[in-house]
Amino acid sequence: MKDYPYCNNKLWAAAFARNLKMMRLIELRKVYVLFLLFIVLLSSSGCETKADIEAREQEQQYSFINRSIEGYQKGIAIFHEMDFAHPDQQKAKEASTAFFGGTPDHVRMSERTDCASTIADVCPNAEALYYTANCLEIIAEWGGIEKGITVKNSMLLYYAGLIPENYSGPLKKKVLTLRSQIFDINENVVKPKKAAQEVRHKQLQAEYNRTYSERVAKMSGNDPYYDEEYYTAGNYREEYDDDGYRVDRQEAREHHRQSGGGTRRWR
């Protein structure tokens, strides 16, 4: 039988069309199945009822309040054991972190203002105790109240000032005693020392200004900007030569003179 190319091409084209149609149907079924799965998943994830939402919100509130209570109780326990006269820095830091959970600042930062009234009831005076813990941490870090006040950029007086003078919460006696000690030492020790140093500085500056021209004339060929007799007599070096700069300069000049230098004269 003779083959007819035209007929073979028609049969091939028909078979190809049937296969293409079947492939399209399969692809459409896959897409349909995937679409149904997507609808089912979307429905199951979005079917939370109002009661479920309220229950979840209540659980979150309970968890937040419970954590605040646990931290508050932990801080109270630390304070009961701590010697406020010789505080431990690490323990004071732990207490500060524990009390912070019951402060209004923490409630605002956590966006849980709906729990504010409850937190205030179950964690009374948490804010004042938080400031007390910060004071103890600074005192422990610097080894005493006086040093804690005078150190640069200290926050000790600031935190002590935030503790209410009429505080009547837990550990009242220890808290108010610490507050009183901080302000007493500042008034009776720190301020008098600072005032005495300022007076001494003014006296030295006045004496230096008064005798400057006399010393310049007397020193002749010596350096007019340094007078060993004056500074030694006035204890100026002891007060203002902490880095040893003047001592080093004096030794350098002496070495220069002994080695044959220092013959130049001021004219």
PDB file of C-alpha atoms in Angstrom:
ATOM      1  CA  MET A   1       0.000   0.000   0.000  1.00  0.00           C
ATOM      2  CA  LYS A   2       1.361   3.339  -0.980  1.00  0.00           C
ATOM      3  CA  ASP A   3       1.904   5.918   1.803  1.00  0.00           C
ATOM      4  CA  TYR A   4       0.382   9.354   1.450  1.00  0.00           C
ATOM      5  CA  PRO A   5       2.411  11.975   3.327  1.00  0.00           C
ATOM      6  CA  TYR A   6      -0.579  14.296   3.464  1.00  0.00           C
ATOM      7  CA  CYS A   7      -2.687  11.747   5.335  1.00  0.00           C
ATOM      8  CA  ASN A   8       0.120  10.980   7.833  1.00  0.00           C
ATOM      9  CA  ASN A   9       0.491  14.665   8.628  1.00  0.00           C
ATOM     10  CA  LYS A  10      -3.218  14.956   9.366  1.00  0.00           C
ATOM     11  CA  LEU A  11      -3.123  11.966  11.727  1.00  0.00           C
ATOM     12  CA  TRP A  12      -0.085  13.384  13.537  1.00  0.00           C
ATOM     13  CA  ALA A  13      -1.706  16.770  13.910  1.00  0.00           C
ATOM     14  CA  ALA A  14      -4.878  15.231  15.322  1.00  0.00           C
ATOM     15  CA  ALA A  15      -2.897  13.183  17.879  1.00  0.00           C
ATOM     16  CA  PHE A  16      -0.905  16.208  18.914  1.00  0.00           C
ATOM     17  CA  ALA A  17      -4.078  18.242  19.411  1.00  0.00           C
ATOM     18  CA  ARG A  18      -5.614  15.506  21.614  1.00  0.00           C
ATOM     19  CA  ASN A  19      -2.462  15.278  23.773  1.00  0.00           C
ATOM     20  CA  LEU A  20      -2.297  19.061  24.131  1.00  0.00           C
ATOM     21  CA  LYS A  21      -5.918  19.160  25.238  1.00  0.00           C
ATOM     22  CA  MET A  22      -5.305  16.439  27.834  1.00  0.00           C
ATOM     23  CA  MET A  23      -2.245  18.272  29.169  1.00  0.00           C
ATOM     24  CA  ARG A  24      -4.261  21.453  29.523  1.00  0.00           C
ATOM     25  CA  LEU A  25      -6.985  19.604  31.403  1.00  0.00           C
ATOM     26  CA  ILE A  26      -4.407  18.105  33.778  1.00  0.00           C
ATOM     27  CA  GLU A  27      -2.852  21.506  34.407  1.00  0.00           C
ATOM     28  CA  LEU A  28      -6.260  23.054  35.055  1.00  0.00           C
ATOM     29  CA  ARG A  29      -7.100  20.313  37.549  1.00  0.00           C
ATOM     30  CA  LYS A  30      -3.816  20.932  39.398  1.00  0.00           C
ATOM     31  CA  VAL A  31      -4.493  24.638  39.570  1.00  0.00           C
ATOM     32  CA  TYR A  32      -8.036  23.959  40.782  1.00  0.00           C
ATOM     33  CA  VAL A  33      -6.806  21.602  43.513  1.00  0.00           C
ATOM     34  CA  LEU A  34      -4.181  24.098  44.669  1.00  0.00           C
ATOM     35  CA  PHE A  35      -6.802  26.843  44.743  1.00  0.00           C
ATOM     36  CA  LEU A  36      -9.108  24.699  46.875  1.00  0.00           C
ATOM     37  CA  LEU A  37      -6.255  23.941  49.285  1.00  0.00           C
ATOM     38  CA  PHE A  38      -5.484  27.653  49.573  1.00  0.00           C
ATOM     39  CA  ILE A  39      -9.141  28.436  50.342  1.00  0.00           C
ATOM     40  CA  VAL A  40      -9.241  25.723  53.002  1.00  0.00           C
ATOM     41  CA  LEU A  41      -6.065  26.950  54.704  1.00  0.00           C
ATOM     42  CA  LEU A  42      -7.228  30.552  54.580  1.00  0.00           C
ATOM     43  CA  SER A  43     -10.565  29.624  56.086  1.00  0.00           C
ATOM     44  CA  SER A  44      -9.036  27.538  58.865  1.00  0.00           C
ATOM     45  CA  SER A  45      -6.580  30.309  59.869  1.00  0.00           C
ATOM     46  CA  GLY A  46      -9.183  33.024  59.842  1.00  0.00           C
ATOM     47  CA  CYS A  47     -11.956  31.285  61.651  1.00  0.00           C
ATOM     48  CA  GLU A  48     -10.924  32.513  65.162  1.00  0.00           C
ATOM     49  CA  THR A  49     -14.002  33.603  67.022  1.00  0.00           C
ATOM     50  CA  LYS A  50     -14.434  36.652  69.230  1.00  0.00           C
ATOM     51  CA  ALA A  51     -14.337  34.399  72.276  1.00  0.00           C
ATOM     52  CA  ASP A  52     -10.984  32.976  71.147  1.00  0.00           C
ATOM     53  CA  ILE A  53      -9.544  36.472  70.712  1.00  0.00           C
ATOM     54  CA  GLU A  54     -10.729  37.559  74.166  1.00  0.00           C
ATOM     55  CA  ALA A  55      -9.328  34.399  75.730  1.00  0.00           C
ATOM     56  CA  ARG A  56      -5.949  34.945  74.106  1.00  0.00           C
ATOM     57  CA  GLU A  57      -5.883  38.567  75.267  1.00  0.00           C
ATOM     58  CA  GLN A  58      -6.729  37.559  78.834  1.00  0.00           C
ATOM     59  CA  GLU A  59      -3.966  34.964  78.781  1.00  0.00           C
ATOM     60  CA  GLN A  60      -1.428  37.580  77.645  1.00  0.00           C
ATOM     61  CA  GLN A  61      -2.555  39.976  80.382  1.00  0.00           C
ATOM     62  CA  TYR A  62      -2.273  37.254  83.014  1.00  0.00           C
ATOM     63  CA  SER A  63       1.209  36.311  81.792  1.00  0.00           C
ATOM     64  CA  PHE A  64       2.407  39.954  81.894  1.00  0.00           C
ATOM     65  CA  ILE A  65       1.004  40.551  85.386  1.00  0.00           C
ATOM     66  CA  ASN A  66       2.406  37.269  86.663  1.00  0.00           C
ATOM     67  CA  ARG A  67       5.922  38.091  85.415  1.00  0.00           C
ATOM     68  CA  SER A  68       5.743  41.500  87.090  1.00  0.00           C
ATOM     69  CA  ILE A  69       4.673  39.943  90.396  1.00  0.00           C
ATOM     70  CA  GLU A  70       7.454  37.348  90.272  1.00  0.00           C
ATOM     71  CA  GLY A  71      10.071  40.048  89.583  1.00  0.00           C
ATOM     72  CA  TYR A  72       8.732  42.248  92.371  1.00  0.00           C
ATOM     73  CA  GLN A  73       8.842  39.416  94.890  1.00  0.00           C
ATOM     74  CA  LYS A  74      12.369  38.518  93.776  1.00  0.00           C
ATOM     75  CA  GLY A  75      13.512  42.106  94.333  1.00  0.00           C
ATOM     76  CA  ILE A  76      11.935  42.201  97.808  1.00  0.00           C
ATOM     77  CA  ALA A  77      13.724  38.964  98.728  1.00  0.00           C
ATOM     78  CA  ILE A  78      17.078  40.390  97.552  1.00  0.00           C
ATOM     79  CA  PHE A  79      16.561  43.568  99.588  1.00  0.00           C
ATOM     80  CA  HIS A  80      15.708  41.606 102.730  1.00  0.00           C
ATOM     81  CA  GLU A  81      19.015  39.741 102.496  1.00  0.00           C
ATOM     82  CA  MET A  82      21.191  42.681 101.384  1.00  0.00           C
ATOM     83  CA  ASP A  83      23.244  44.815 103.744  1.00  0.00           C
ATOM     84  CA  PHE A  84      22.527  48.374 102.564  1.00  0.00           C
ATOM     85  CA  ALA A  85      25.680  49.624 104.301  1.00  0.00           C
ATOM     86  CA  HIS A  86      27.831  47.305 102.141  1.00  0.00           C
ATOM     87  CA  PRO A  87      25.745  46.478  99.053  1.00  0.00           C
ATOM     88  CA  ASP A  88      26.696  43.883  96.475  1.00  0.00           C
ATOM     89  CA  GLN A  89      26.768  45.347  92.972  1.00  0.00           C
ATOM     90  CA  GLN A  90      25.499  42.244  91.171  1.00  0.00           C
ATOM     91  CA  LYS A  91      22.652  41.717  93.634  1.00  0.00           C
ATOM     92  CA  ALA A  92      21.700  45.384  93.407  1.00  0.00           C
ATOM     93  CA  LYS A  93      21.610  45.126  89.623  1.00  0.00           C
ATOM     94  CA  GLU A  94      19.389  42.040  89.822  1.00  0.00           C
ATOM     95  CA  ALA A  95      17.039  43.867  92.175  1.00  0.00           C
ATOM     96  CA  SER A  96      16.904  46.864  89.849  1.00  0.00           C
ATOM     97  CA  THR A  97      15.932  44.644  86.909  1.00  0.00           C
ATOM     98  CA  ALA A  98      13.381  42.788  89.024  1.00  0.00           C
ATOM     99  CA  PHE A  99      11.655  45.926  90.306  1.00  0.00           C
ATOM    100  CA  PHE A 100      11.590  47.571  86.879  1.00  0.00           C
ATOM    101  CA  GLY A 101       8.940  45.077  85.748  1.00  0.00           C
ATOM    102  CA  GLY A 102       6.455  46.699  88.128  1.00  0.00           C
ATOM    103  CA  THR A 103       7.147  50.324  87.217  1.00  0.00           C
ATOM    104  CA  PRO A 104       4.851  52.527  85.091  1.00  0.00           C
ATOM    105  CA  ASP A 105       7.710  53.006  82.615  1.00  0.00           C
ATOM    106  CA  HIS A 106       7.838  49.274  81.953  1.00  0.00           C
ATOM    107  CA  VAL A 107       4.060  49.142  81.523  1.00  0.00           C
ATOM    108  CA  ARG A 108       4.192  51.942  78.931  1.00  0.00           C
ATOM    109  CA  MET A 109       7.190  50.465  77.115  1.00  0.00           C
ATOM    110  CA  SER A 110       5.431  47.088  76.916  1.00  0.00           C
ATOM    111  CA  GLU A 111       2.229  48.755  75.644  1.00  0.00           C
ATOM    112  CA  ARG A 112       0.221  47.101  78.421  1.00  0.00           C
ATOM    113  CA  THR A 113      -1.577  50.145  79.792  1.00  0.00           C
ATOM    114  CA  ASP A 114      -4.611  47.897  80.243  1.00  0.00           C
ATOM    115  CA  CYS A 115      -2.671  46.249  83.097  1.00  0.00           C
ATOM    116  CA  ALA A 116      -1.494  49.484  84.744  1.00  0.00           C
ATOM    117  CA  SER A 117      -3.988  49.558  87.620  1.00  0.00           C
ATOM    118  CA  THR A 118      -3.500  45.874  88.398  1.00  0.00           C
ATOM    119  CA  ILE A 119       0.287  46.197  88.352  1.00  0.00           C
ATOM    120  CA  ALA A 120       0.102  49.187  90.702  1.00  0.00           C
ATOM    121  CA  ASP A 121      -1.963  47.107  93.157  1.00  0.00           C
ATOM    122  CA  VAL A 122       0.128  43.929  93.103  1.00  0.00           C
ATOM    123  CA  CYS A 123       3.528  45.696  92.929  1.00  0.00           C
ATOM    124  CA  PRO A 124       3.152  48.622  95.354  1.00  0.00           C
ATOM    125  CA  ASN A 125       5.992  51.176  95.378  1.00  0.00           C
ATOM    126  CA  ALA A 126       7.935  49.247  92.722  1.00  0.00           C
ATOM    127  CA  GLU A 127       9.177  52.531  91.250  1.00  0.00           C
ATOM    128  CA  ALA A 128      10.670  53.789  94.560  1.00  0.00           C
ATOM    129  CA  LEU A 129      12.302  50.412  95.154  1.00  0.00           C
ATOM    130  CA  TYR A 130      13.714  50.506  91.617  1.00  0.00           C
ATOM    131  CA  TYR A 131      15.369  53.877  92.332  1.00  0.00           C
ATOM    132  CA  THR A 132      16.702  52.503  95.624  1.00  0.00           C
ATOM    133  CA  ALA A 133      18.273  49.553  93.813  1.00  0.00           C
ATOM    134  CA  ASN A 134      19.943  51.945  91.360  1.00  0.00           C
ATOM    135  CA  CYS A 135      21.407  53.918  94.287  1.00  0.00           C
ATOM    136  CA  LEU A 136      22.788  50.731  95.821  1.00  0.00           C
ATOM    137  CA  GLU A 137      24.325  49.661  92.514  1.00  0.00           C
ATOM    138  CA  ILE A 138      26.190  52.993  92.159  1.00  0.00           C
ATOM    139  CA  ILE A 139      27.389  52.879  95.783  1.00  0.00           C
ATOM    140  CA  ALA A 140      28.636  49.319  95.343  1.00  0.00           C
ATOM    141  CA  GLU A 141      30.382  50.166  92.068  1.00  0.00           C
ATOM    142  CA  TRP A 142      32.350  53.092  93.550  1.00  0.00           C
ATOM    143  CA  GLY A 143      32.914  51.716  97.030  1.00  0.00           C
ATOM    144  CA  GLY A 144      30.915  54.210  99.069  1.00  0.00           C
ATOM    145  CA  ILE A 145      28.396  57.020  99.076  1.00  0.00           C
ATOM    146  CA  GLU A 146      30.919  59.873  98.989  1.00  0.00           C
ATOM    147  CA  LYS A 147      32.745  58.508  95.953  1.00  0.00           C
ATOM    148  CA  GLY A 148      29.408  57.630  94.349  1.00  0.00           C
ATOM    149  CA  ILE A 149      28.369  61.291  94.606  1.00  0.00           C
ATOM    150  CA  THR A 150      31.626  62.905  93.449  1.00  0.00           C
ATOM    151  CA  VAL A 151      32.400  60.647  90.500  1.00  0.00           C
ATOM    152  CA  LYS A 152      31.875  62.339  87.142  1.00  0.00           C
ATOM    153  CA  ASN A 153      28.326  62.183  85.717  1.00  0.00           C
ATOM    154  CA  SER A 154      27.079  60.313  88.786  1.00  0.00           C
ATOM    155  CA  MET A 155      23.329  59.667  89.018  1.00  0.00           C
ATOM    156  CA  LEU A 156      23.326  58.854  92.742  1.00  0.00           C
ATOM    157  CA  LEU A 157      21.806  62.130  93.930  1.00  0.00           C
ATOM    158  CA  TYR A 158      19.308  62.044  91.073  1.00  0.00           C
ATOM    159  CA  TYR A 159      17.992  58.586  91.972  1.00  0.00           C
ATOM    160  CA  ALA A 160      17.980  59.403  95.688  1.00  0.00           C
ATOM    161  CA  GLY A 161      15.890  62.484  94.939  1.00  0.00           C
ATOM    162  CA  LEU A 162      13.292  60.332  93.163  1.00  0.00           C
ATOM    163  CA  ILE A 163      12.695  58.276  96.327  1.00  0.00           C
ATOM    164  CA  PRO A 164       9.735  59.914  98.114  1.00  0.00           C
ATOM    165  CA  GLU A 165      10.672  61.561 101.396  1.00  0.00           C
ATOM    166  CA  ASN A 166       7.508  60.138 102.946  1.00  0.00           C
ATOM    167  CA  TYR A 167       7.982  56.636 101.531  1.00  0.00           C
ATOM    168  CA  SER A 168       5.903  54.105 103.479  1.00  0.00           C
ATOM    169  CA  GLY A 169       6.168  50.931 101.413  1.00  0.00           C
ATOM    170  CA  PRO A 170       8.049  47.660 101.922  1.00  0.00           C
ATOM    171  CA  LEU A 171      11.438  47.916 103.724  1.00  0.00           C
ATOM    172  CA  LYS A 172      10.580  51.482 104.732  1.00  0.00           C
ATOM    173  CA  LYS A 173      13.314  51.814 107.349  1.00  0.00           C
ATOM    174  CA  LYS A 174      16.146  50.584 105.110  1.00  0.00           C
ATOM    175  CA  VAL A 175      15.047  52.668 102.137  1.00  0.00           C
ATOM    176  CA  LEU A 176      14.617  55.942 104.070  1.00  0.00           C
ATOM    177  CA  THR A 177      17.869  55.400 105.991  1.00  0.00           C
ATOM    178  CA  LEU A 178      19.783  55.037 102.731  1.00  0.00           C
ATOM    179  CA  ARG A 179      18.115  58.121 101.277  1.00  0.00           C
ATOM    180  CA  SER A 180      18.947  60.141 104.392  1.00  0.00           C
ATOM    181  CA  GLN A 181      22.590  58.991 104.406  1.00  0.00           C
ATOM    182  CA  ILE A 182      23.099  60.019 100.791  1.00  0.00           C
ATOM    183  CA  PHE A 183      21.851  63.566 101.347  1.00  0.00           C
ATOM    184  CA  ASP A 184      23.628  63.918 104.709  1.00  0.00           C
ATOM    185  CA  ILE A 185      27.000  62.940 103.232  1.00  0.00           C
ATOM    186  CA  ASN A 186      26.443  65.284 100.313  1.00  0.00           C
ATOM    187  CA  GLU A 187      25.666  68.233 102.624  1.00  0.00           C
ATOM    188  CA  ASN A 188      28.192  67.548 105.403  1.00  0.00           C
ATOM    189  CA  VAL A 189      31.122  65.958 103.546  1.00  0.00           C
ATOM    190  CA  VAL A 190      31.058  66.462  99.783  1.00  0.00           C
ATOM    191  CA  LYS A 191      29.995  70.109  99.652  1.00  0.00           C
ATOM    192  CA  PRO A 192      32.430  71.322 102.380  1.00  0.00           C
ATOM    193  CA  LYS A 193      35.338  69.554 100.672  1.00  0.00           C
ATOM    194  CA  LYS A 194      34.423  71.044  97.329  1.00  0.00           C
ATOM    195  CA  ALA A 195      34.116  74.524  98.862  1.00  0.00           C
ATOM    196  CA  ALA A 196      37.522  74.170 100.575  1.00  0.00           C
ATOM    197  CA  GLN A 197      39.150  73.130  97.313  1.00  0.00           C
ATOM    198  CA  GLU A 198      37.676  76.132  95.532  1.00  0.00           C
ATOM    199  CA  VAL A 199      38.922  78.484  98.273  1.00  0.00           C
ATOM    200  CA  ARG A 200      42.395  76.925  98.123  1.00  0.00           C
ATOM    201  CA  HIS A 201      42.488  77.281  94.358  1.00  0.00           C
ATOM    202  CA  LYS A 202      41.508  80.960  94.562  1.00  0.00           C
ATOM    203  CA  GLN A 203      44.183  81.609  97.210  1.00  0.00           C
ATOM    204  CA  LEU A 204      46.894  80.007  95.091  1.00  0.00           C
ATOM    205  CA  GLN A 205      45.772  81.886  92.005  1.00  0.00           C
ATOM    206  CA  ALA A 206      45.721  85.199  93.889  1.00  0.00           C
ATOM    207  CA  GLU A 207      49.194  84.596  95.332  1.00  0.00           C
ATOM    208  CA  TYR A 208      50.523  83.652  91.941  1.00  0.00           C
ATOM    209  CA  ASN A 209      49.104  86.792  90.340  1.00  0.00           C
ATOM    210  CA  ARG A 210      50.425  89.019  93.149  1.00  0.00           C
ATOM    211  CA  THR A 211      54.027  87.810  92.991  1.00  0.00           C
ATOM    212  CA  TYR A 212      54.320  87.140  89.272  1.00  0.00           C
ATOM    213  CA  SER A 213      56.286  90.282  88.325  1.00  0.00           C
ATOM    214  CA  GLU A 214      58.590  89.913  91.350  1.00  0.00           C
ATOM    215  CA  ARG A 215      59.407  86.341  90.464  1.00  0.00           C
ATOM    216  CA  VAL A 216      60.099  87.167  86.829  1.00  0.00           C
ATOM    217  CA  ALA A 217      62.597  89.865  87.856  1.00  0.00           C
ATOM    218  CA  LYS A 218      64.256  87.646  90.503  1.00  0.00           C
ATOM    219  CA  MET A 219      64.653  84.571  88.279  1.00  0.00           C
ATOM    220  CA  SER A 220      66.728  86.504  85.722  1.00  0.00           C
ATOM    221  CA  GLY A 221      67.984  83.861  83.309  1.00  0.00           C
ATOM    222  CA  ASN A 222      65.757  81.081  84.601  1.00  0.00           C
ATOM    223  CA  ASP A 223      62.499  80.095  83.003  1.00  0.00           C
ATOM    224  CA  PRO A 224      60.002  82.833  84.017  1.00  0.00           C
ATOM    225  CA  TYR A 225      57.086  80.418  83.759  1.00  0.00           C
ATOM    226  CA  TYR A 226      58.297  78.122  86.508  1.00  0.00           C
ATOM    227  CA  ASP A 227      59.369  79.006  90.053  1.00  0.00           C
ATOM    228  CA  GLU A 228      60.316  75.995  92.152  1.00  0.00           C
ATOM    229  CA  GLU A 229      60.402  78.030  95.380  1.00  0.00           C
ATOM    230  CA  TYR A 230      56.896  79.379  94.838  1.00  0.00           C
ATOM    231  CA  TYR A 231      55.260  76.120  93.914  1.00  0.00           C
ATOM    232  CA  THR A 232      56.965  74.190  96.713  1.00  0.00           C
ATOM    233  CA  ALA A 233      56.059  76.777  99.337  1.00  0.00           C
ATOM    234  CA  GLY A 234      52.452  76.914  98.174  1.00  0.00           C
ATOM    235  CA  ASN A 235      52.058  73.146  97.805  1.00  0.00           C
ATOM    236  CA  TYR A 236      50.899  73.914  94.304  1.00  0.00           C
ATOM    237  CA  ARG A 237      52.575  70.843  92.872  1.00  0.00           C
ATOM    238  CA  GLU A 238      50.823  68.565  95.362  1.00  0.00           C
ATOM    239  CA  GLU A 239      47.421  70.027  94.464  1.00  0.00           C
ATOM    240  CA  TYR A 240      47.744  70.334  90.698  1.00  0.00           C
ATOM    241  CA  ASP A 241      50.575  68.116  89.466  1.00  0.00           C
ATOM    242  CA  ASP A 242      48.805  64.746  89.477  1.00  0.00           C
ATOM    243  CA  ASP A 243      50.301  63.729  86.134  1.00  0.00           C
ATOM    244  CA  GLY A 244      53.881  64.622  87.202  1.00  0.00           C
ATOM    245  CA  TYR A 245      54.338  67.066  84.334  1.00  0.00           C
ATOM    246  CA  ARG A 246      56.109  69.730  86.403  1.00  0.00           C
ATOM    247  CA  VAL A 247      58.415  67.189  88.057  1.00  0.00           C
ATOM    248  CA  ASP A 248      59.402  65.862  84.633  1.00  0.00           C
ATOM    249  CA  ARG A 249      60.071  69.391  83.385  1.00  0.00           C
ATOM    250  CA  GLN A 250      62.232  70.165  86.424  1.00  0.00           C
ATOM    251  CA  GLU A 251      64.326  67.018  85.968  1.00  0.00           C
ATOM    252  CA  ALA A 252      64.770  67.800  82.264  1.00  0.00           C
ATOM    253  CA  ARG A 253      66.046  71.294  83.022  1.00  0.00           C
ATOM    254  CA  GLU A 254      68.477  70.008  85.672  1.00  0.00           C
ATOM    255  CA  HIS A 255      69.847  67.411  83.278  1.00  0.00           C
ATOM    256  CA  HIS A 256      70.241  70.084  80.609  1.00  0.00           C
ATOM    257  CA  ARG A 257      72.224  72.348  82.943  1.00  0.00           C
ATOM    258  CA  GLN A 258      74.460  69.557  84.211  1.00  0.00           C
ATOM    259  CA  SER A 259      75.276  68.460  80.691  1.00  0.00           C
ATOM    260  CA  GLY A 260      76.695  71.887  79.806  1.00  0.00           C
ATOM    261  CA  GLY A 261      73.569  73.602  78.573  1.00  0.00           C
ATOM    262  CA  GLY A 262      71.566  76.337  80.202  1.00  0.00           C
ATOM    263  CA  THR A 263      74.035  79.166  79.451  1.00  0.00           C
ATOM    264  CA  ARG A 264      71.549  81.224  77.519  1.00  0.00           C
ATOM    265  CA  ARG A 265      70.413  84.389  79.284  1.00  0.00           C
ATOM    266  CA  TRP A 266      67.234  86.351  78.856  1.00  0.00           C
ATOM    267  CA  ARG A 267      67.876  89.824  77.535  1.00  0.00           C
TER     268      ARG A 267
END
